[in-house]
Coordinates of C-alpha atoms in Angstrom, one line a residue:
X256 CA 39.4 11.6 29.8
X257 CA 37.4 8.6 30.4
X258 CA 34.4 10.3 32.2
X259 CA 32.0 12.9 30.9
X260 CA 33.2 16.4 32.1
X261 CA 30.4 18.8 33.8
X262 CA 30.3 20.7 30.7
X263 CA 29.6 17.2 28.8
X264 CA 26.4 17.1 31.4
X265 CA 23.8 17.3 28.9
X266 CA 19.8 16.8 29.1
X267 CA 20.4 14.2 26.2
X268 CA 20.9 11.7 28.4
X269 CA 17.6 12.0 30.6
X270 CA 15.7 12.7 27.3
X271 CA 17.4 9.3 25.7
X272 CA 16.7 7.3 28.8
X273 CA 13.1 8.3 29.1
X274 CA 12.8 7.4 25.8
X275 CA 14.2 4.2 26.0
X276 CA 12.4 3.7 29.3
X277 CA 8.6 4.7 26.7
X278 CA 9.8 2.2 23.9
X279 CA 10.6 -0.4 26.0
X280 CA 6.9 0.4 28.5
X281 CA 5.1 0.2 24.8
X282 CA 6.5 -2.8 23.2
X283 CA 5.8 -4.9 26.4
X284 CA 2.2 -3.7 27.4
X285 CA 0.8 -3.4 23.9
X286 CA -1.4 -6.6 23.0
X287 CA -0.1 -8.2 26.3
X288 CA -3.6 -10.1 26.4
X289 CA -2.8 -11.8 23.2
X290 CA -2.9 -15.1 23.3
X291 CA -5.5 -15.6 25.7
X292 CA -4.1 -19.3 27.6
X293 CA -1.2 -19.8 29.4
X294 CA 2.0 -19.8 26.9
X295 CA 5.0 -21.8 28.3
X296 CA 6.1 -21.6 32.1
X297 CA 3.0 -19.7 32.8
X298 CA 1.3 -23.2 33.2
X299 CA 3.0 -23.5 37.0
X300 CA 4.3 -19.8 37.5
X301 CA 0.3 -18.2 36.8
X302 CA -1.0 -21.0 38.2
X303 CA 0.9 -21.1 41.7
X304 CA 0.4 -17.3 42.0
X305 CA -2.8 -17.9 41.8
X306 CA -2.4 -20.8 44.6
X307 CA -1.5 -18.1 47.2
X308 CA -4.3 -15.8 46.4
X309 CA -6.8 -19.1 46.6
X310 CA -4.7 -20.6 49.5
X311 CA -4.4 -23.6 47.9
X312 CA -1.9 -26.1 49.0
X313 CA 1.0 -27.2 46.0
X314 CA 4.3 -28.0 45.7
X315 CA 7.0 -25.6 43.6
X316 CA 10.0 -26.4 42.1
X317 CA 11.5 -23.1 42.5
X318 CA 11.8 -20.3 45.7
X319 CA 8.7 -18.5 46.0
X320 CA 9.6 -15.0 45.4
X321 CA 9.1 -14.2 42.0
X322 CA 5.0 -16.2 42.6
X323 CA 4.4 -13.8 45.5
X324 CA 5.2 -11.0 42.9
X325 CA 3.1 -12.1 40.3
X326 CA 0.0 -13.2 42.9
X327 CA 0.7 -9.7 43.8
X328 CA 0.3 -7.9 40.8
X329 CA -3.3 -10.1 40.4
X330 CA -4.2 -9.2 43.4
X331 CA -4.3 -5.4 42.4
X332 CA -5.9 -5.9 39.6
X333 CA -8.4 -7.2 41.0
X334 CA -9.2 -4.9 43.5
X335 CA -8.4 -1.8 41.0
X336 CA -9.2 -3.3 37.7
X337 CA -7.0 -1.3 34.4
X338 CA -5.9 -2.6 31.5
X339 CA -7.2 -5.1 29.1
X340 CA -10.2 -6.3 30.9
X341 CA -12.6 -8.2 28.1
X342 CA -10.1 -11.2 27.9
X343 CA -10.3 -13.5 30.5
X344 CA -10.2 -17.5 31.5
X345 CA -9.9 -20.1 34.4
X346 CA -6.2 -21.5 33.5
X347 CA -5.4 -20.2 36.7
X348 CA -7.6 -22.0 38.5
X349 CA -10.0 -18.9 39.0
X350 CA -11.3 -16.6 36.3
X351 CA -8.9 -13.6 35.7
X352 CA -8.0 -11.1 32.7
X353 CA -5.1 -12.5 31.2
X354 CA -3.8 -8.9 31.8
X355 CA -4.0 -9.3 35.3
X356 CA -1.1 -12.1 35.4
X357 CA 1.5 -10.5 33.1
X358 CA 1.3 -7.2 33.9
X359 CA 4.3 -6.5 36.3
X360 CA 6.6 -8.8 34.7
X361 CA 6.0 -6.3 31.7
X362 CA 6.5 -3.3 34.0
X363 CA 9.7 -5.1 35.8
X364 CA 11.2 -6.1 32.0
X365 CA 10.7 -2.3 31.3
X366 CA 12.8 -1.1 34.1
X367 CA 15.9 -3.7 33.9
X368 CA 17.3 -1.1 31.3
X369 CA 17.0 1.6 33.7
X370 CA 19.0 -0.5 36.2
X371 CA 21.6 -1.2 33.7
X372 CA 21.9 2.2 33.0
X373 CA 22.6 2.8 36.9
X374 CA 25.1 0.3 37.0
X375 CA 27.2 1.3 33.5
X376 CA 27.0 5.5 34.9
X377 CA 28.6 3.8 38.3
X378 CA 31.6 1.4 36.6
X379 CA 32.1 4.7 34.6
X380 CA 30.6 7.7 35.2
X381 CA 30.1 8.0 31.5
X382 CA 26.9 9.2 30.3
X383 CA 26.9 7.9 27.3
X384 CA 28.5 4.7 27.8
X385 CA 25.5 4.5 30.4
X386 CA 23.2 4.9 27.5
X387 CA 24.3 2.6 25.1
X388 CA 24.0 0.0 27.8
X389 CA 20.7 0.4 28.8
X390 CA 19.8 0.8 24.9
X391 CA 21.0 -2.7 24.0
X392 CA 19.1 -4.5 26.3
X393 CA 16.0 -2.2 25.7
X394 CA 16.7 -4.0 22.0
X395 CA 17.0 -7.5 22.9
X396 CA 14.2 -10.0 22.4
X397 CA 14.6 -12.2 24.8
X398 CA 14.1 -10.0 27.6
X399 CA 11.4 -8.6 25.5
X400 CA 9.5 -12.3 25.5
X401 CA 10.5 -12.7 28.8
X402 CA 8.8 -9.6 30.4
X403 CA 5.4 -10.2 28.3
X404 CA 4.1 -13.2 29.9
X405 CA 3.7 -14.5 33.6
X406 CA 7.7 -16.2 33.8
X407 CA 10.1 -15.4 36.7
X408 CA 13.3 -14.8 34.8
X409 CA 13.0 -10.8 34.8
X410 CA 12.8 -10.8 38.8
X411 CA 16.0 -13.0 39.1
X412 CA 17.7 -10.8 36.8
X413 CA 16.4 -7.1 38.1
X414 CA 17.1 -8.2 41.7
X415 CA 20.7 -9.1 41.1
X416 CA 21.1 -5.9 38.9
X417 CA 19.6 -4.2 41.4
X418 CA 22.3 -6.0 44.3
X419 CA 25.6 -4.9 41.9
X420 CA 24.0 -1.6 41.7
X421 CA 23.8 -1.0 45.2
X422 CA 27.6 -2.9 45.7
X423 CA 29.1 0.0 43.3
X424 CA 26.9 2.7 45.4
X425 CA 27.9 1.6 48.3
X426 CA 31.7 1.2 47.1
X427 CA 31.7 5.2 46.2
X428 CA 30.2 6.3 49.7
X429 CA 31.6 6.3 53.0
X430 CA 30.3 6.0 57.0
X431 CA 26.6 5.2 56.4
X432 CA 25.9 5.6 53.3
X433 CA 28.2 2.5 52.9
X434 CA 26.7 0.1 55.1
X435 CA 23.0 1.1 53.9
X436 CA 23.8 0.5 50.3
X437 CA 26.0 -2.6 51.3
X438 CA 22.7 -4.2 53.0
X439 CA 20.6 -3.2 50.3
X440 CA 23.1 -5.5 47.9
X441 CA 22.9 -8.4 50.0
X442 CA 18.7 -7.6 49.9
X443 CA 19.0 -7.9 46.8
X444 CA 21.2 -10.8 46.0
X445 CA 19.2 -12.5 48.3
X446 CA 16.1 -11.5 46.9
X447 CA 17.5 -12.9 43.4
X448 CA 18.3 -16.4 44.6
X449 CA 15.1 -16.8 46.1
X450 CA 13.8 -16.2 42.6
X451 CA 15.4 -19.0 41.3
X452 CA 19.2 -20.5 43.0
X453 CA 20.8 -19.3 39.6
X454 CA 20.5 -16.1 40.8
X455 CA 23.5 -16.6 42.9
X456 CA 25.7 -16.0 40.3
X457 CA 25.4 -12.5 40.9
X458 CA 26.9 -13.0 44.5
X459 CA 29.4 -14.9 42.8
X460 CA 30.5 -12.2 41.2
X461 CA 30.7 -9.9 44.0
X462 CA 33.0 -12.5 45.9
X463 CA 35.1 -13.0 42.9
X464 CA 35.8 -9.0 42.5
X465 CA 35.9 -9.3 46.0
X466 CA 38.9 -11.8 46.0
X467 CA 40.6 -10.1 42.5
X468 CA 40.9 -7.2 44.4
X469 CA 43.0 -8.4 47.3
X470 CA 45.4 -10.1 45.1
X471 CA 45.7 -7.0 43.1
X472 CA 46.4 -5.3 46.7
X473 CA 49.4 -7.6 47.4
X474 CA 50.9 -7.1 43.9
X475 CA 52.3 -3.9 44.0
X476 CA 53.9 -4.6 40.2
X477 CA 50.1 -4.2 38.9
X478 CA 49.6 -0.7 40.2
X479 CA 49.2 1.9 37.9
X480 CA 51.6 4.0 37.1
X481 CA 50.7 8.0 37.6
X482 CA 50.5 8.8 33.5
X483 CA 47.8 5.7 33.4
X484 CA 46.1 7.4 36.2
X485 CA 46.1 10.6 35.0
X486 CA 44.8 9.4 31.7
X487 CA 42.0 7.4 33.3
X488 CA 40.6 10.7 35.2
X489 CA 38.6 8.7 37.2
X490 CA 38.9 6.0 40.2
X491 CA 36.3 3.3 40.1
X492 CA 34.2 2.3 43.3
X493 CA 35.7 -1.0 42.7
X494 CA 39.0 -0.3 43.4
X495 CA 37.2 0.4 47.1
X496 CA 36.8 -3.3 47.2
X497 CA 40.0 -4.2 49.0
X498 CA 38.8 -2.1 52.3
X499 CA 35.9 -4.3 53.0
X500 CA 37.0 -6.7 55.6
X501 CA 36.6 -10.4 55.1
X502 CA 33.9 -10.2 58.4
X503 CA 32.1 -6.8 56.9
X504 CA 31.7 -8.7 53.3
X505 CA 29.9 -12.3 55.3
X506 CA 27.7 -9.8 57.1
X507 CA 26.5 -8.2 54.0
X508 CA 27.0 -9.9 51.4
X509 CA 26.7 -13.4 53.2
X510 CA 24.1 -13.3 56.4
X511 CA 21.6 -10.4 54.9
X512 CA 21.5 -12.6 51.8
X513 CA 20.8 -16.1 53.6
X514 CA 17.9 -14.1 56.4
X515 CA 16.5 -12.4 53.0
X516 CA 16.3 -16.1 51.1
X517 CA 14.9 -17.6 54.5
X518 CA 12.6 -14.9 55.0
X519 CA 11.2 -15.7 51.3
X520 CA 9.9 -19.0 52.6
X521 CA 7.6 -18.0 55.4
X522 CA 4.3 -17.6 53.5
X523 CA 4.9 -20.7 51.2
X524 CA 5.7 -22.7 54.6
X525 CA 2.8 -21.2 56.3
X526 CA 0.4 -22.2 53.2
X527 CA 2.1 -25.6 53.2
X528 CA 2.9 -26.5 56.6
X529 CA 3.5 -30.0 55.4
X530 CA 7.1 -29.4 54.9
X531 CA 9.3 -27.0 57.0
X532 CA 12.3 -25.0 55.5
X533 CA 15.5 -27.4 55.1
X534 CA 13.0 -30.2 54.1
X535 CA 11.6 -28.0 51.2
X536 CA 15.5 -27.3 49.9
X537 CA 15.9 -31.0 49.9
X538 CA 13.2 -31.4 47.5
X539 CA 14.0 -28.7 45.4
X540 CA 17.4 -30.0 45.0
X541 CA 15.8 -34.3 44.5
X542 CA 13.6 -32.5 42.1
X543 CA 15.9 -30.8 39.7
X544 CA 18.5 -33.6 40.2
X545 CA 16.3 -36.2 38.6
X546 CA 15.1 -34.5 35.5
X547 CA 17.3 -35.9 32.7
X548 CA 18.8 -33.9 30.1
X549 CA 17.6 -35.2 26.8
X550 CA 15.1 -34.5 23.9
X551 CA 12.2 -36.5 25.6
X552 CA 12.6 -34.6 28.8
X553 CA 12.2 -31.6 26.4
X554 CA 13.1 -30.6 22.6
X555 CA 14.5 -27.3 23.6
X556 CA 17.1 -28.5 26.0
X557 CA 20.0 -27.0 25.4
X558 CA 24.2 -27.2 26.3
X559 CA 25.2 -24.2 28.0
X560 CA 27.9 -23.6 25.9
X561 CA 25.5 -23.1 23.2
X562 CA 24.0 -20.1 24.7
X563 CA 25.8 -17.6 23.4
X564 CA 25.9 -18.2 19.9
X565 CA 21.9 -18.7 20.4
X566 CA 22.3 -22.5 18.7
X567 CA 18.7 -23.6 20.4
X568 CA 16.0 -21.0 21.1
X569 CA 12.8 -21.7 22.8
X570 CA 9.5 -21.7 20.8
X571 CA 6.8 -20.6 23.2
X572 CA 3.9 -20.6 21.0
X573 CA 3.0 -21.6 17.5
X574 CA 0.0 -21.7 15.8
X575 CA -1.1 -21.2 12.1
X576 CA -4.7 -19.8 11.3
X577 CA -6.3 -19.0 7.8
X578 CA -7.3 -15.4 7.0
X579 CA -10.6 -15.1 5.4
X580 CA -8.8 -14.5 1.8
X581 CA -7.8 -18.4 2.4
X582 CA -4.0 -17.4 3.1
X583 CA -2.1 -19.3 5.7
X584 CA -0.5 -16.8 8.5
X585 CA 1.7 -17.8 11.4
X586 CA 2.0 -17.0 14.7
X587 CA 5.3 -17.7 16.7
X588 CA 6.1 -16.6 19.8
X589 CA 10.4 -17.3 19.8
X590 CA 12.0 -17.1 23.2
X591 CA 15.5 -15.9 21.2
X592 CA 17.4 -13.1 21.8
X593 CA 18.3 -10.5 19.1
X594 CA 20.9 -13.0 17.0
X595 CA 23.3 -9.5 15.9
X596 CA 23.4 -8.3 19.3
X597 CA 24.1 -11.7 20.7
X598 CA 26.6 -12.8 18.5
X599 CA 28.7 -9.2 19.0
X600 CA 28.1 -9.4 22.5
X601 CA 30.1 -13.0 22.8
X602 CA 32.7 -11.5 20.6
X603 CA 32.9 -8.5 22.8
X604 CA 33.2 -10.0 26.1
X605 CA 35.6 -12.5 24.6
X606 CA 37.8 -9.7 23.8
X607 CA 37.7 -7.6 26.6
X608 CA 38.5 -11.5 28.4
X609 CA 41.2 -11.4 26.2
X610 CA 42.4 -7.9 26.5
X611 CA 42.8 -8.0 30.4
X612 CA 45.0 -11.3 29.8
X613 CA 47.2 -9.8 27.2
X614 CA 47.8 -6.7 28.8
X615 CA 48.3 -7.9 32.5
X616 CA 45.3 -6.6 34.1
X617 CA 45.9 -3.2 36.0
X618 CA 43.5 -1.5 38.3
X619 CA 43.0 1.5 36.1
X620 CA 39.1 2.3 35.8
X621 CA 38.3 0.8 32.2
X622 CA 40.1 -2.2 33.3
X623 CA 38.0 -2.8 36.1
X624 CA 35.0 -2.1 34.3
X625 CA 35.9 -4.6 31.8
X626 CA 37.0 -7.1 34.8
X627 CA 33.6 -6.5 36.6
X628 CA 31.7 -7.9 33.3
X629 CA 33.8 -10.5 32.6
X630 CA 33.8 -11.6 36.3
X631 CA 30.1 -11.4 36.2
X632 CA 29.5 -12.6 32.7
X633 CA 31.8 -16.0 34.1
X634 CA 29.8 -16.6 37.1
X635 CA 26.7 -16.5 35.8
X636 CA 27.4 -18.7 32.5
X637 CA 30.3 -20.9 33.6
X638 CA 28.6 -22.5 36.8
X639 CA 25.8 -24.1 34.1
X640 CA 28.6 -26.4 32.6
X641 CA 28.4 -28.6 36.3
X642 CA 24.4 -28.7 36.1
X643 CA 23.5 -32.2 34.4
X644 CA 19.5 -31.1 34.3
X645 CA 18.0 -30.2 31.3
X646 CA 18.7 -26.3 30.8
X647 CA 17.3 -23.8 28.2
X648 CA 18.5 -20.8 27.0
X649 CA 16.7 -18.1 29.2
X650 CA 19.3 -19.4 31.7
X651 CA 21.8 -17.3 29.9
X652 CA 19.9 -14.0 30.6
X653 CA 22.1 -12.9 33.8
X654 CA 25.3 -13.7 31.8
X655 CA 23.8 -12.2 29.1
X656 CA 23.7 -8.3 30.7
X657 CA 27.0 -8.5 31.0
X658 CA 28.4 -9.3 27.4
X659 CA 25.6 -6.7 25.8
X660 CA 27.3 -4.6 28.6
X661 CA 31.0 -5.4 27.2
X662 CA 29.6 -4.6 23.7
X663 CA 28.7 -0.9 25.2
X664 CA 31.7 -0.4 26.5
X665 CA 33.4 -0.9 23.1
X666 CA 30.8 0.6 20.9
X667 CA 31.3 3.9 23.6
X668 CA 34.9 3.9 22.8
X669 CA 34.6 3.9 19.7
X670 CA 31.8 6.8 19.8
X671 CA 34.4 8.8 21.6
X672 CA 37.3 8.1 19.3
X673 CA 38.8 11.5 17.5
X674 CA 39.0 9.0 14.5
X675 CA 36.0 9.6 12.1
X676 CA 36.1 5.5 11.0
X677 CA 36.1 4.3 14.3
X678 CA 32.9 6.7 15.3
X679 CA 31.3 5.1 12.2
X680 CA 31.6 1.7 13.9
X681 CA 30.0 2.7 16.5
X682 CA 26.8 3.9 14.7
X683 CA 27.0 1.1 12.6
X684 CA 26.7 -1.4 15.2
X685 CA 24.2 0.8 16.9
X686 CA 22.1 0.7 14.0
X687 CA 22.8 -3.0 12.9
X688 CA 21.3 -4.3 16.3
X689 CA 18.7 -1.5 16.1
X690 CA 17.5 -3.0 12.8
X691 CA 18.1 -6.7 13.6
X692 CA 15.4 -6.3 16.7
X693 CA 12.7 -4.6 13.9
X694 CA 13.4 -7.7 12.0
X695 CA 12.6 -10.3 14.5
X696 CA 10.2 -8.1 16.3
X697 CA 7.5 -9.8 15.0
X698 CA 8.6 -13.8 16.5
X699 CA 9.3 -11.1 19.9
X700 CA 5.4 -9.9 19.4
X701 CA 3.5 -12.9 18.1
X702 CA 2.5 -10.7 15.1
X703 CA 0.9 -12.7 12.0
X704 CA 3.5 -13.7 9.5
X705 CA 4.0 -15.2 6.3
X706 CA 5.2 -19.3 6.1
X707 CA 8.0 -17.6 3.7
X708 CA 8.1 -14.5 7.2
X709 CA 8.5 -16.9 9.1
X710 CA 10.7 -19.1 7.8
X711 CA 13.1 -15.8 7.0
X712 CA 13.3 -15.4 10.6
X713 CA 13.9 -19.0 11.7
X714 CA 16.3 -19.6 9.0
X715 CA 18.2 -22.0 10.8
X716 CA 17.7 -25.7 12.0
X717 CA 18.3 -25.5 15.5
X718 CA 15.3 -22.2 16.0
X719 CA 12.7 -24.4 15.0

């Protein structure tokens, strides 16, 4: 059987995700005041949340969503100081505890693995496969960096989790339950794009499933036959896809999506009255179509077909102090994800690619789970190959969920296999990454390392 049967209904799973959902709360709120100045991005992202608090006219580069958030999440500190209090400056243009601007990016990076989670139980209803899901990206250091300082690229990502979760809900359901999970995707989807227009590649994916699954509709040679069926145990929301109307999926997936991203705008436009709504996208769009794509725009630029091999991380902060003894110690900040998971994640989600082509996909539920990641790994990655601006490698993070996702899936098989070696695998991998992330935690953290540390870590070329 490809699901868990009731009797396979274990508290394990709620005691493993609470625990992941503790590791991942501690590793991004502990020593989130370090580095007290703004580290990367959080030059214009701290600064323009701070713009709306101060009502001070600016111009952004970006939608406004993920700002709001983050003026937000000052804004209750503020009033109901917690946290690290004693470390403050003016980078922001007024004084504030450097807690006060990261805070909810850490507490949003905590949850993505909880929404991962949701979405692997739905594709499956496998607890375990759910688990191993939201455990790899609970061990992955890019999302780790990402949540710990005042960026945007957690909000993009969560919302568009957060808009396939509520597709497959609303997939499963019927009457209702349907429509209100169906407008709470295009929310969602919406809500993602006006984080930053990558996030569209989520709504690509849905209208790519979307289209696979009437084609599959008019070829009655790929229907499963009843032994594959039988075998499966289980019928995936996504084979619901096909009764969604071509009307039913613009209203939801198209017009809530659009009214949500215009909605975004009103207290940007209302700040800066300069410019109204279709001016503002112009600009965006000038803006991002002059910046060039070589090293003196920026020494981490970075192909998008390099991304998932990790060829050219990011290297948010550096420094090197002296300890008192008169020993040098180094402290890197690495915007890099965990190299072992990513490099079996690509060979992962190449394989399941490969699988569905081999085999002549079928609708049969692990089919369309691996066809919903490889959709939405593709339309998340493969859309950066027609972008000429300089890119970095945090643009990889939707497509990212996806191939750790496809790695889960494999490593659950294998968990579930009645053959001792292949149950090995799985805990070897499992521990591999696990011990891969402890390795690099410290270039995650900004701990104090070693010249010979850190140059073990960054062993090649490219990192530096």
């Amino acid at each position: 059987m490809f699901r868990d049967s009731p009797k396979q209904k274990r508290h394990w799973f709620w005691w493993g995700m609470g625990a992941i959902l503790v590791l991942s709360l501690i590793l991004r709120f502990w020593g989130l005041s370090r580095f007290n100045q703004l580290v990367f991005d959080e030059v214009y992202f701290a600064k323009f949340a701070n713009n709306y608090l101060t009502r001070t006219p600016f111009f952004d580069a970006h939608p406004p969503l993920a700002k709001y958030l983050i003026a937000i999440g000052m804004g209750i500190n503020s009033m109901f100081p917690f946290g690290d209090q004693s470390v403050t400056n003016e980078l922001t243009g007024s004084v504030r505890s450097t807690f006060s601007y990261r805070w909810l990016n850490a507490l949003t990076g905590a949850l993505i693995p909880l929404v991962v989670s949701g979405i692997a139980y739905q594709l499956t209803r496998r607890y375990t496969y759910a688990f191993f899901a939201a455990l790899f990206i609970a061990l992955d250091g890019l999302f780790l960096v990402e949540s710990r300082y005042a960026l945007v690229n957690v909000y993009l990502v969560i919302f568009g989790l957060l808009g396939s979760w509520f597709l497959l809900l609303g997939l499963s359901r019927i009457g209702r339950w349907r429509v209100g999970f169906l407008v709470l995707a295009g929310i969602n989807f919406g809500a993602s794009a006006a984080v930053k227009w990558n996030g569209l590649g989520f709504l690509l994916g849905a209208y790519l499933l979307w289209a696979i699954a009437w084609v599959l509709l008019k070829l009655p040679q790929l229907k499963p036959t009843a032994s594959e069926e039988r075998i499966e145990g289980w019928q995936s929301p996504l084979d619901n896809l096909a009764q969604i109307p071509l009307w039913h999926l613009l209203g939801y997936l198209g017009v809530v999506p659009l009214v949500t991203y215009g909605l975004s705008f009103i207290p940007h436009i209302q700040q800066n009255p300069e410019f109204g709504f279709w001016e503002l996208q112009r600009q965006i769009l000038s803006y991002h179509r002059g910046i060039g794509n070589t090293p003196e725009v920026h020494p981490y630029c970075s192909s998008w077909y390099s991304w998932p091999l990790m060829l050219r991380p990011v290297a948010y902060y550096y420094e090197q102090a002296q300890t008192p003894g008169g020993n040098v110690v180094v402290y890197d900040v690495h915007a890099m994800g965990n190299p072992v998971l990513w490099w079996l994640s690509a060979a992962a989600i190449a394989l399941l690619a490969l699988t569905l082509i081999i085999k002549r996909f079928k609708p049969t539920t692990i089919r369309w789970t691996a066809l919903f990641l490889v959709v939405n790994y593709t339309a998340n990655w493969l859309p950066w190959a027609m972008v000429t601006r300089c890119a970095f490698i945090y643009h990889y993070m939707g497509a990212s969920v996806f191939a750790f996702m496809g790695l889960a899936l494999l490593v659950d098989r294998w968990f579930r296999s009645p053959q001792p070696q292949s149950r090995w695998i799985a805990l070897a991998t499992v521990g591999i990454v696990a011990l891969a992330f402890l390795f690099w935690l410290p270039v995650y953290l900004g701990l104090p390392l070693s010249p010979l540390g850190f140059r073990m870590r960054i062993f090649l070329p490219s990192w530096v």
